PDB file of C-alpha atoms in Angstrom:
ATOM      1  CA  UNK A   1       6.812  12.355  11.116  1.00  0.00           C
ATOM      2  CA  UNK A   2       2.884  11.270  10.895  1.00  0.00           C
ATOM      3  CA  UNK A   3       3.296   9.062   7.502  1.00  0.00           C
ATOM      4  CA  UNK A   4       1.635   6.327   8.972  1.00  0.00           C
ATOM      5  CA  UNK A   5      -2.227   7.639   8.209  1.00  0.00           C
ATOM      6  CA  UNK A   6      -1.938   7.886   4.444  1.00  0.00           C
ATOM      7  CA  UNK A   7      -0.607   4.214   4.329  1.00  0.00           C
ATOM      8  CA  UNK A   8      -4.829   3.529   4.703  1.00  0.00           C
ATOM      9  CA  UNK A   9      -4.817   4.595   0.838  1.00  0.00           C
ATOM     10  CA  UNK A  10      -3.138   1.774  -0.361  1.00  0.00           C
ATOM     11  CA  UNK A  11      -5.903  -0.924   0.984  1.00  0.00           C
ATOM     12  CA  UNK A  12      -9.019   1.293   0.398  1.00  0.00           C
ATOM     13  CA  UNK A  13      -9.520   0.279  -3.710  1.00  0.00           C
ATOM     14  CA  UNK A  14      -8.261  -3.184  -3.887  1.00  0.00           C
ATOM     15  CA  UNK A  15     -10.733  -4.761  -1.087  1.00  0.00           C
ATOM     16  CA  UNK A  16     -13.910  -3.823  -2.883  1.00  0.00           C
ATOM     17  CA  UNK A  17     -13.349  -5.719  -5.527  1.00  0.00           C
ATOM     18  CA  UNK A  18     -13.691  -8.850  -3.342  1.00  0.00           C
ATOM     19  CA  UNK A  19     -17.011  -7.551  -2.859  1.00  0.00           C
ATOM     20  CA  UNK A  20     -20.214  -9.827  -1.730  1.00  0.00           C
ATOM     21  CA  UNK A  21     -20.208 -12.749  -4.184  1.00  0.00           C
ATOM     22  CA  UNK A  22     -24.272 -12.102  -3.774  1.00  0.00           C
ATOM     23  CA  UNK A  23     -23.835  -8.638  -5.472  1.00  0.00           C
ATOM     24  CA  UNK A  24     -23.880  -8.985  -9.423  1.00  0.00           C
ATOM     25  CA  UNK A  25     -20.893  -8.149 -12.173  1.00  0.00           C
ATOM     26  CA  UNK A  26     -22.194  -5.669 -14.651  1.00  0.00           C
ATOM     27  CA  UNK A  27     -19.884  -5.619 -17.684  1.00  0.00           C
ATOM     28  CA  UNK A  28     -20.545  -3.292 -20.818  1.00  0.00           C
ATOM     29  CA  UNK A  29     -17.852  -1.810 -23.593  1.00  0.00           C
ATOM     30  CA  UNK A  30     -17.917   0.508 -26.505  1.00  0.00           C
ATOM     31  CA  UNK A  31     -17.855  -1.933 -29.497  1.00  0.00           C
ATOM     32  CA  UNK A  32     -18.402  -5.488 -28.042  1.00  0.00           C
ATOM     33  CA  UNK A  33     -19.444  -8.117 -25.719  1.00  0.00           C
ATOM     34  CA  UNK A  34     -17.896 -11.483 -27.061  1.00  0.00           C
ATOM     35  CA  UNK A  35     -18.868 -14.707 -25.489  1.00  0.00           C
ATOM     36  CA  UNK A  36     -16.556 -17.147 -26.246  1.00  0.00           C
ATOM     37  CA  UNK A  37     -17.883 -20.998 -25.247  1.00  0.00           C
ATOM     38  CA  UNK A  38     -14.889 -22.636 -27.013  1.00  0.00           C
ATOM     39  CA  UNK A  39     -12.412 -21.305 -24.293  1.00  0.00           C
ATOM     40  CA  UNK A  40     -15.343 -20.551 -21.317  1.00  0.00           C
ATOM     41  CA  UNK A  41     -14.227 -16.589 -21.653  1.00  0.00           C
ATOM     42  CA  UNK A  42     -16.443 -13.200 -21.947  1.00  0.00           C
ATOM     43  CA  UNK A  43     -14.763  -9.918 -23.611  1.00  0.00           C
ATOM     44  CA  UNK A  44     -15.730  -6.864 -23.299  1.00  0.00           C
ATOM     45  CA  UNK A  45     -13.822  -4.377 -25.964  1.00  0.00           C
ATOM     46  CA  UNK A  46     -13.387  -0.897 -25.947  1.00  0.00           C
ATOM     47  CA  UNK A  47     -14.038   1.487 -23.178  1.00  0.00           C
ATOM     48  CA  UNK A  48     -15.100  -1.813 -21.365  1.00  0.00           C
ATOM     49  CA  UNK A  49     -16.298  -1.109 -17.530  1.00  0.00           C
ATOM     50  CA  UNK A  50     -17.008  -3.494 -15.023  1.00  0.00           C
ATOM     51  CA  UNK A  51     -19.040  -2.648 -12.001  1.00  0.00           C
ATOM     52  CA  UNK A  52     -19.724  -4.295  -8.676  1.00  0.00           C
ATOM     53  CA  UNK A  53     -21.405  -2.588  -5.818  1.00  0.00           C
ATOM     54  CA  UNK A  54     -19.143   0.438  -5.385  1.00  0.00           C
ATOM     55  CA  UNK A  55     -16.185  -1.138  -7.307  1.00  0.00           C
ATOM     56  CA  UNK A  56     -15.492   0.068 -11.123  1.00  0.00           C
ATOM     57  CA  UNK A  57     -12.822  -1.055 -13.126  1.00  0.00           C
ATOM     58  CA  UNK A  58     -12.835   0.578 -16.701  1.00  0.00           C
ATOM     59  CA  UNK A  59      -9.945  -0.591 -19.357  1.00  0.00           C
ATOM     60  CA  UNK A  60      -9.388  -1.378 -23.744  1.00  0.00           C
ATOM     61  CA  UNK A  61     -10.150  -4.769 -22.966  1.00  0.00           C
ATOM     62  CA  UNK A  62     -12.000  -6.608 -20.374  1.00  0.00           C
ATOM     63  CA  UNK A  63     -12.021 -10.547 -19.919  1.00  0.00           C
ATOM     64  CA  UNK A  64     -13.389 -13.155 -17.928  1.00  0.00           C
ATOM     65  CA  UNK A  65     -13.047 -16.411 -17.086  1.00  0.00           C
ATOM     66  CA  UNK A  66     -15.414 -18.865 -16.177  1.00  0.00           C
ATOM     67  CA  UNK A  67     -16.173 -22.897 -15.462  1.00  0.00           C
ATOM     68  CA  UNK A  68     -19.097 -24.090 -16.412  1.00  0.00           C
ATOM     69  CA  UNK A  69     -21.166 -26.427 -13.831  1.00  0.00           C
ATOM     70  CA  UNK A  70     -24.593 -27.832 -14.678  1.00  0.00           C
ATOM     71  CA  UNK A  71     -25.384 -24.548 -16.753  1.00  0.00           C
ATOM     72  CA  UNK A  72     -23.933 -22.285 -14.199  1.00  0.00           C
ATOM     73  CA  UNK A  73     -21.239 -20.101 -15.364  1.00  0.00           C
ATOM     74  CA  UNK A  74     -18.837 -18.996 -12.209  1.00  0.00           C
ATOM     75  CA  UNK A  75     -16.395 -16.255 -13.318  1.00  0.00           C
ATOM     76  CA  UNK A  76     -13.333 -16.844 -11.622  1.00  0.00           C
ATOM     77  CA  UNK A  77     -10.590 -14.332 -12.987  1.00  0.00           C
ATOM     78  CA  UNK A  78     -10.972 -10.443 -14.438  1.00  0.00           C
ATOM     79  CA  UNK A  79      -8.099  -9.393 -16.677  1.00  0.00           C
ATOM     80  CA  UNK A  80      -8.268  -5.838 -17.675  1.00  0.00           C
ATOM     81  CA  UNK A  81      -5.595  -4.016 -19.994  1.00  0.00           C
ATOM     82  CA  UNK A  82      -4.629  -0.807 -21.723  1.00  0.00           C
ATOM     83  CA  UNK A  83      -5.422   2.415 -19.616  1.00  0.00           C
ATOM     84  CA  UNK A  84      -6.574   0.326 -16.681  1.00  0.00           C
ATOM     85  CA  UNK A  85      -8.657   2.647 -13.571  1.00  0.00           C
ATOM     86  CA  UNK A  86      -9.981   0.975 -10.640  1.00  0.00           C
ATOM     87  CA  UNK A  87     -12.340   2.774  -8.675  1.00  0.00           C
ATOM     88  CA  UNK A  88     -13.572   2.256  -4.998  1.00  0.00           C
ATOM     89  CA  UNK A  89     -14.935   3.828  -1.922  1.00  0.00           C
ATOM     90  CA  UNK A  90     -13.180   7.102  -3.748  1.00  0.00           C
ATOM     91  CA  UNK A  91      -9.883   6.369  -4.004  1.00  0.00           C
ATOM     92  CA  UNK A  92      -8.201   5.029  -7.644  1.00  0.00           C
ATOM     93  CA  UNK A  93      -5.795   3.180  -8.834  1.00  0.00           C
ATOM     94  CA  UNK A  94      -4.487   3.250 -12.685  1.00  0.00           C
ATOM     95  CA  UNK A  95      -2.270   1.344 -14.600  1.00  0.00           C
ATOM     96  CA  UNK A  96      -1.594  -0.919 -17.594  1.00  0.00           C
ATOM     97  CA  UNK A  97      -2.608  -4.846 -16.450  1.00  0.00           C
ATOM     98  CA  UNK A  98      -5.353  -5.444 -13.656  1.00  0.00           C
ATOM     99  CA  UNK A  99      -5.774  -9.396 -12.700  1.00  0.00           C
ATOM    100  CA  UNK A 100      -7.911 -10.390 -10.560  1.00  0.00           C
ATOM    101  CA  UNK A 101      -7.998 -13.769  -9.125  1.00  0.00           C
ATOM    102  CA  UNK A 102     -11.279 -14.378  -7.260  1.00  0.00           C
ATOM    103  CA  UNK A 103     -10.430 -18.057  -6.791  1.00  0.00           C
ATOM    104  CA  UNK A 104      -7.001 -16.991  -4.769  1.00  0.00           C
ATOM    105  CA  UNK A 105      -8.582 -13.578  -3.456  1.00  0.00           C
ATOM    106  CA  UNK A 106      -5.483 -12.028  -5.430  1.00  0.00           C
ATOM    107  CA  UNK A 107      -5.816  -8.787  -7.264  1.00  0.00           C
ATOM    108  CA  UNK A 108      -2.527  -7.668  -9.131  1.00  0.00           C
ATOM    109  CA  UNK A 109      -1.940  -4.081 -10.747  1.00  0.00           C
ATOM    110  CA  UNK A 110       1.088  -3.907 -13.148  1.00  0.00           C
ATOM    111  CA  UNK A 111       2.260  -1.305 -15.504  1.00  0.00           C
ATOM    112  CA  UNK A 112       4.360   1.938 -16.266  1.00  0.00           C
ATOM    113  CA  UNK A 113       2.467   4.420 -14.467  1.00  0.00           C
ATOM    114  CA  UNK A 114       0.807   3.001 -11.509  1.00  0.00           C
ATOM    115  CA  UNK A 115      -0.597   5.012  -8.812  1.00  0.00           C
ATOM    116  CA  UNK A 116      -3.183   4.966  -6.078  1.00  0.00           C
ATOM    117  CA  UNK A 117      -4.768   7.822  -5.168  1.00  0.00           C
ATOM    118  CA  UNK A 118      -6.522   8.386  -1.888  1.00  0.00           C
ATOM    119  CA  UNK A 119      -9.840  10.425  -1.291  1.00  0.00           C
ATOM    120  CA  UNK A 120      -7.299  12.308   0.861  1.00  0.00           C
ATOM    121  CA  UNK A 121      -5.409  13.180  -2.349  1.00  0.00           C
ATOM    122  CA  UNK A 122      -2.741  10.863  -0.641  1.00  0.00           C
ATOM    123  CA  UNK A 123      -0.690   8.813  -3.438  1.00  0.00           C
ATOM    124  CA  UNK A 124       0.919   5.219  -3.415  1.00  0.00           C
ATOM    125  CA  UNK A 125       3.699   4.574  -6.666  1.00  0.00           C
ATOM    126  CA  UNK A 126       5.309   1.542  -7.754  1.00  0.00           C
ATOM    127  CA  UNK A 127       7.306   0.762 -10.371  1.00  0.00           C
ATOM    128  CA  UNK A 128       6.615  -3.090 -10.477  1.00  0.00           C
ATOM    129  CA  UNK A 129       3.219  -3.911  -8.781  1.00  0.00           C
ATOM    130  CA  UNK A 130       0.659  -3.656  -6.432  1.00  0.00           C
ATOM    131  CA  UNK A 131      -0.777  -6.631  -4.938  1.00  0.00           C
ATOM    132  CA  UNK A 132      -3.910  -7.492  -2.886  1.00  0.00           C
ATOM    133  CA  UNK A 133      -4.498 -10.530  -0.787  1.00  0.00           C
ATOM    134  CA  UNK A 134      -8.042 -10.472   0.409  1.00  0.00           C
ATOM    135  CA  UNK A 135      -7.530 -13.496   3.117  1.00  0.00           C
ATOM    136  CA  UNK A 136      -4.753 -12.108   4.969  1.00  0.00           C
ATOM    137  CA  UNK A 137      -6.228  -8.454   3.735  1.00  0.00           C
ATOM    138  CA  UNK A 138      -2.797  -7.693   2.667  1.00  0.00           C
ATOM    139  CA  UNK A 139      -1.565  -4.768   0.609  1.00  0.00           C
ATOM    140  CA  UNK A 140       1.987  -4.711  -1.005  1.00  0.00           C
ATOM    141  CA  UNK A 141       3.597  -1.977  -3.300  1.00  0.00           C
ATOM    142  CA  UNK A 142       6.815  -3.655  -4.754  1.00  0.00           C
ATOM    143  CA  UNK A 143       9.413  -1.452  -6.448  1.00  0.00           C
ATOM    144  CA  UNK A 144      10.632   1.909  -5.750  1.00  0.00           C
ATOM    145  CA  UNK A 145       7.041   2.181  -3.770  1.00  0.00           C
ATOM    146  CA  UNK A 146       6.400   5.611  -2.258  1.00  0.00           C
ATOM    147  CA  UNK A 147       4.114   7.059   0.388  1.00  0.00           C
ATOM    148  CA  UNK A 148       3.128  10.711  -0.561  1.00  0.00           C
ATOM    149  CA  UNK A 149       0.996  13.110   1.380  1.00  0.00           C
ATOM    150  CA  UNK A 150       1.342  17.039   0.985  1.00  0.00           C
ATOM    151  CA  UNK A 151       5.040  17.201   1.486  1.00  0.00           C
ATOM    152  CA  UNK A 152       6.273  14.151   3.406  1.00  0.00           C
ATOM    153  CA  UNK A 153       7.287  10.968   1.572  1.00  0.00           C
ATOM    154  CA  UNK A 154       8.032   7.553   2.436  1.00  0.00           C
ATOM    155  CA  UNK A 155      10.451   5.535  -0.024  1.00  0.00           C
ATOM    156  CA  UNK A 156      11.271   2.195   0.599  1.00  0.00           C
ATOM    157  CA  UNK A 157      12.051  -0.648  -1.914  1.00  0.00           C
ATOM    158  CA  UNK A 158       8.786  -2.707  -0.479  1.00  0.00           C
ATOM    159  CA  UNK A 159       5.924  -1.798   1.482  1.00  0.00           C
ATOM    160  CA  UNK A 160       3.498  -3.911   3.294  1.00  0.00           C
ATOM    161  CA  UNK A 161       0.301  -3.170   5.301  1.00  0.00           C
ATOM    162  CA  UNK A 162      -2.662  -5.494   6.949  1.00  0.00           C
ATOM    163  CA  UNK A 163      -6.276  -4.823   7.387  1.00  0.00           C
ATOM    164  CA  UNK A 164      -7.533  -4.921  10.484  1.00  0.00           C
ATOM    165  CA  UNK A 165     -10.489  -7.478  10.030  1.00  0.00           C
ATOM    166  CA  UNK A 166     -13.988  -5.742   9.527  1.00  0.00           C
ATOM    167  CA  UNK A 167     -14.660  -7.599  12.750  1.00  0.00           C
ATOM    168  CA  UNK A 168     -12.152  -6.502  14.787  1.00  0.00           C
ATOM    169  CA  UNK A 169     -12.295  -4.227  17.937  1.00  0.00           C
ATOM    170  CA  UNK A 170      -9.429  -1.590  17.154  1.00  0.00           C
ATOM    171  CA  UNK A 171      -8.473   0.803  19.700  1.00  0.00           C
ATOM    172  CA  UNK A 172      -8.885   4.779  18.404  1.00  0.00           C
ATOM    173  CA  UNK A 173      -5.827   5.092  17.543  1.00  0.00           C
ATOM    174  CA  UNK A 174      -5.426   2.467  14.756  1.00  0.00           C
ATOM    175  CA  UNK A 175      -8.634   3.525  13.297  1.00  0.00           C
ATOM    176  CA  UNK A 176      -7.076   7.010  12.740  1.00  0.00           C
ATOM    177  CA  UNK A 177      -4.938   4.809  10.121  1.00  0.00           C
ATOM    178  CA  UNK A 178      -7.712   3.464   8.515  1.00  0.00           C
ATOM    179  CA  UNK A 179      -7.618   0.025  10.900  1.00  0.00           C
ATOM    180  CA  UNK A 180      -4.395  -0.440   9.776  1.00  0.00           C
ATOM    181  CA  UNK A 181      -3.144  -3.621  11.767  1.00  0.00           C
ATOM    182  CA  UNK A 182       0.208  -3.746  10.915  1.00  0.00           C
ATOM    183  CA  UNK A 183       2.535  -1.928   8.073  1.00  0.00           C
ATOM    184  CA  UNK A 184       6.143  -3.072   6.856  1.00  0.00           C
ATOM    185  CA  UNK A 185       8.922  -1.024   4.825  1.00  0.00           C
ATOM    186  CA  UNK A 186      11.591  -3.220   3.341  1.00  0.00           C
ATOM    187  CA  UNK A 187      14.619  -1.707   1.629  1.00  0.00           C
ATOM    188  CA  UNK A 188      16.412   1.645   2.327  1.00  0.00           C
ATOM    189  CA  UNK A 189      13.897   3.574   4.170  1.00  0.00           C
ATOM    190  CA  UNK A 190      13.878   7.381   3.850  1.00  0.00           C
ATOM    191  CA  UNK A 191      10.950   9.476   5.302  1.00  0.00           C
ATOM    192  CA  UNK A 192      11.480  13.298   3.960  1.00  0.00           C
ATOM    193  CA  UNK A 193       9.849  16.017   5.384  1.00  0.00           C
ATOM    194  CA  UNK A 194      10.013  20.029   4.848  1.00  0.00           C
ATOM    195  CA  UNK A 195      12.101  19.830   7.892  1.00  0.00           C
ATOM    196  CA  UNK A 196      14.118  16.445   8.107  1.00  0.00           C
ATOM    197  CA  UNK A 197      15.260  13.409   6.773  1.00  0.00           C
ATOM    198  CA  UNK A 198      14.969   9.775   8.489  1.00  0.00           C
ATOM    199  CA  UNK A 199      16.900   6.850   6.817  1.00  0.00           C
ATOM    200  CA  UNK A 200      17.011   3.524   8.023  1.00  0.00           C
ATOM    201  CA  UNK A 201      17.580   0.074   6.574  1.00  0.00           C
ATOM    202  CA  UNK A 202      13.552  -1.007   7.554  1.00  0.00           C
ATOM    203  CA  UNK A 203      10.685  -0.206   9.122  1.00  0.00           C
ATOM    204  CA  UNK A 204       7.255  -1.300  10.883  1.00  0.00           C
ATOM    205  CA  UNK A 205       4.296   0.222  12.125  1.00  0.00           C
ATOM    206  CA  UNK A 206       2.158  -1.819  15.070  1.00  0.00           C
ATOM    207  CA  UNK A 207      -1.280  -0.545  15.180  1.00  0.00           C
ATOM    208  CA  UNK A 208      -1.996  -1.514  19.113  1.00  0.00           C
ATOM    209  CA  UNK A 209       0.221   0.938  20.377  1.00  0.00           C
ATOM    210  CA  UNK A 210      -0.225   3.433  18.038  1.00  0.00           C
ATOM    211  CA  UNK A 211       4.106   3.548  17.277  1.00  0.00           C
ATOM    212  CA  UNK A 212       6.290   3.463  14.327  1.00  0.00           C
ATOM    213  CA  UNK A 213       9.343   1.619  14.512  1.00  0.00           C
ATOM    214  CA  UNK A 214      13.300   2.303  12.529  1.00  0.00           C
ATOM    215  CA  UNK A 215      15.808  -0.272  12.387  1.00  0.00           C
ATOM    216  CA  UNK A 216      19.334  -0.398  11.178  1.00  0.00           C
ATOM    217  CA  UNK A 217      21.396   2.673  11.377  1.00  0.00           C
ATOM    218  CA  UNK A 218      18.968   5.287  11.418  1.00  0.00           C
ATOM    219  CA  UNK A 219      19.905   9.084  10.930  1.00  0.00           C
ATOM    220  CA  UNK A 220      17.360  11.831  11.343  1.00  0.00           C
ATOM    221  CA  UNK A 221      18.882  14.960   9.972  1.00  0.00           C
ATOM    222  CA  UNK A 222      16.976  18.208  10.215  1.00  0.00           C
ATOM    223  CA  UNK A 223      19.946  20.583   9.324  1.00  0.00           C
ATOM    224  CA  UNK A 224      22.101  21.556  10.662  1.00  0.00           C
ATOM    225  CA  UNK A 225      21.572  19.050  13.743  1.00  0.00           C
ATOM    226  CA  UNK A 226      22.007  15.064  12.939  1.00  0.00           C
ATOM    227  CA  UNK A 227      20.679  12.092  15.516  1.00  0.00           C
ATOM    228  CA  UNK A 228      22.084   8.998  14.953  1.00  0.00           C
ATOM    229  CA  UNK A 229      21.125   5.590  16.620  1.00  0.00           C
ATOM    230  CA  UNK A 230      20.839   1.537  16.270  1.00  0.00           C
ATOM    231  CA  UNK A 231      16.700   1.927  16.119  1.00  0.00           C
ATOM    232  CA  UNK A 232      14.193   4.820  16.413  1.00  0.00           C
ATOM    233  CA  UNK A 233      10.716   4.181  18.004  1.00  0.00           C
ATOM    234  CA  UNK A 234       8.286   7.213  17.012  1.00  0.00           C
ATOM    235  CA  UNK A 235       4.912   6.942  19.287  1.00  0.00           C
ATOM    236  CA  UNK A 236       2.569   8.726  16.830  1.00  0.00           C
ATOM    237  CA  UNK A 237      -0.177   9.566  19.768  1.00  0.00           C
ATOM    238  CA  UNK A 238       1.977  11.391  22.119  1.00  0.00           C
ATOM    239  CA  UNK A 239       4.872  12.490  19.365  1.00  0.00           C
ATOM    240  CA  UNK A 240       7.741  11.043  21.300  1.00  0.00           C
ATOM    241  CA  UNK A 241      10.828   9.746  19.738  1.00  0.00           C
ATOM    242  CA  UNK A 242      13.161   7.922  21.147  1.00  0.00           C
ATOM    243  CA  UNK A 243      16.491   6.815  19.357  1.00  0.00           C
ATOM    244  CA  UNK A 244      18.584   3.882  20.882  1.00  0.00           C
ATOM    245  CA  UNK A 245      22.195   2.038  20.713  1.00  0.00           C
ATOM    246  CA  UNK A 246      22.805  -0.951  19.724  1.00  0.00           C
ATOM    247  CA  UNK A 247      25.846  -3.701  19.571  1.00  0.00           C
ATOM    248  CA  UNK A 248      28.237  -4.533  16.763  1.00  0.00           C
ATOM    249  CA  UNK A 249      28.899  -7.863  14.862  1.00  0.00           C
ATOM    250  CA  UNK A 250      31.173  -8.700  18.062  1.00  0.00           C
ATOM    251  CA  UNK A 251      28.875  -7.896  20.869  1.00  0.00           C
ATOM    252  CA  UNK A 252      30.094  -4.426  21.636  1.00  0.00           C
ATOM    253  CA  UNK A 253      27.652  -1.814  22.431  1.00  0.00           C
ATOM    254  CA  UNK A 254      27.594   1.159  20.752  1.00  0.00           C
ATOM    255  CA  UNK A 255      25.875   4.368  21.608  1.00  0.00           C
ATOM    256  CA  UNK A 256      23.480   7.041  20.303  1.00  0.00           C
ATOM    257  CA  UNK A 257      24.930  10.024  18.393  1.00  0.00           C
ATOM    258  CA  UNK A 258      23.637  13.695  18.276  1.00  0.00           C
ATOM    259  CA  UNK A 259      25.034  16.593  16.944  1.00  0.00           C
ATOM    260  CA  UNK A 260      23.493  19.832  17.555  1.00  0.00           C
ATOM    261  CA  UNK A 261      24.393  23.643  16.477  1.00  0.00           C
ATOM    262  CA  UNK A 262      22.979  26.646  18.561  1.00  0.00           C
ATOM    263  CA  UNK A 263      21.515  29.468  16.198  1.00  0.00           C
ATOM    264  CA  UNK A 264      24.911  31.509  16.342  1.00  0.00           C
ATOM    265  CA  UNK A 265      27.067  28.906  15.767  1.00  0.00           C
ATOM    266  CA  UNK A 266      25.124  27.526  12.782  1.00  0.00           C
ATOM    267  CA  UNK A 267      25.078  30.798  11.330  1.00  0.00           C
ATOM    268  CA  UNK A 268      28.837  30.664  10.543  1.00  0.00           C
TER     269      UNK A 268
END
């Protein structure tokens, strides 16, 4: 059950392209470099790339937008479409629409296909957006998002994760997840493994102590033996899980469920 490391791939591309303001935008295309003074707009067209310090974003079309201040042009939004790649500190991420807000901090990925992939060969999908918040260093994957390394998988309608600011003292532990601070997963959880199957309604990952956290009716099924429970808590440093009751809409309390086979019985 240790998905929580290859959540670090989702917030390893986006935050480079809020790099140093002091480091320089080099933008260059196949067939043109339009600067258009009417609407305070550069376009780059065809095979356009745009590089900043380790960042590269390479796309059809590549604009941006400026204001204009005593002669001094400040670029505050990057739209790139068609075939869109965004390269950092060697992960990717591809897709149709990449905006980039540098005003707001905001980077948004959209599209049909989108994927990040880490230098791990972990992979983050979507099928509505990815979003980066650079002041809250906040990562989202809305739609259908899923967390894949080798063979395990974590599905969830929405998932969330914070940066741990560059700052920060982290204990070992969360840097193992990349500083990871703090991870959400909204909507019908399901982590699948070779082995098992955990469903719950949400989950959470807290980066001081290392431990994932289930909520709402959670089943972990690694056949033929079910566990059933209120809330799981999965401590990813010493591999302990723990599965607890809970209390229905009337105050009852419930209890924890397990049903186990021994090898002669599940043979049957």
């Amino acid at each position: 059950m240790r998905f929580l490391p290859f959540l670090a791939c989702l917030l390893i591309a986006f935050p480079a392209i809020a790099a140093d303001p002091g480091i320089p935008l080099e933008i260059e295309a196949d067939k043109a470099l339009v600067w258009d003074e009417a609407n305070k707009q550069y376009r780059a067209e065809g095979n356009a790339v745009a590089r900043q310090g380790d960042m590269q974003v390479t796309a059809d079309l590549l604009t941006a937008d400026y204001h204009s201040t005593s002669g001094q042009t400040d670029i505050w939004q990057i739209v790139a479409t068609g075939n869109v790649k965004l390269s950092a500190s060697g992960s990717t991420g591809t897709g149709d629409k990449l905006v980039y807000d540098i005003t707001k901090g905001q980077a948004v990925l959209t599209g049909q296909n989108l994927m990040m992939t880490g230098k791990d060969g972990s992979k983050v999908t979507a099928n509505e957006r990815f979003e980066y918040w650079s002041a809250d260093r906040r990562a989202v994957a809305v739609g259908d998002a899923k967390l894949i390394q080798g063979q395990t998988t974590l599905a969830s309608q929405t998932i969330t994760a914070w940066l741990a600011a560059e700052n920060t003292a982290t204990p070992k532990t969360t840097q193992a997840l990349g500083n990871i601070e703090r991870a959400e997963a909204s909507g019908a959880v399901t982590i699948t493994t070779p082995t098992e199957t955990i469903t719950a309604q949400r989950g959470e990952y807290r980066g001081n102590t290392n431990t994932a956290y289930l909520y709402g009716t959670v089943v972990l099924k690694r056949p033929p033996n079910t566990l059933e429970g209120a809330r799981a808590e999965i401590n990813l440093t010493t591999n302990v899980s723990q599965l607890f009751a809970g209390t229905d809409a009337q105050g009852k309390p419930g209890r924890v469920k397990g049903v186990f086979y021994t090898k002669t019985r599940a043979a049957k």
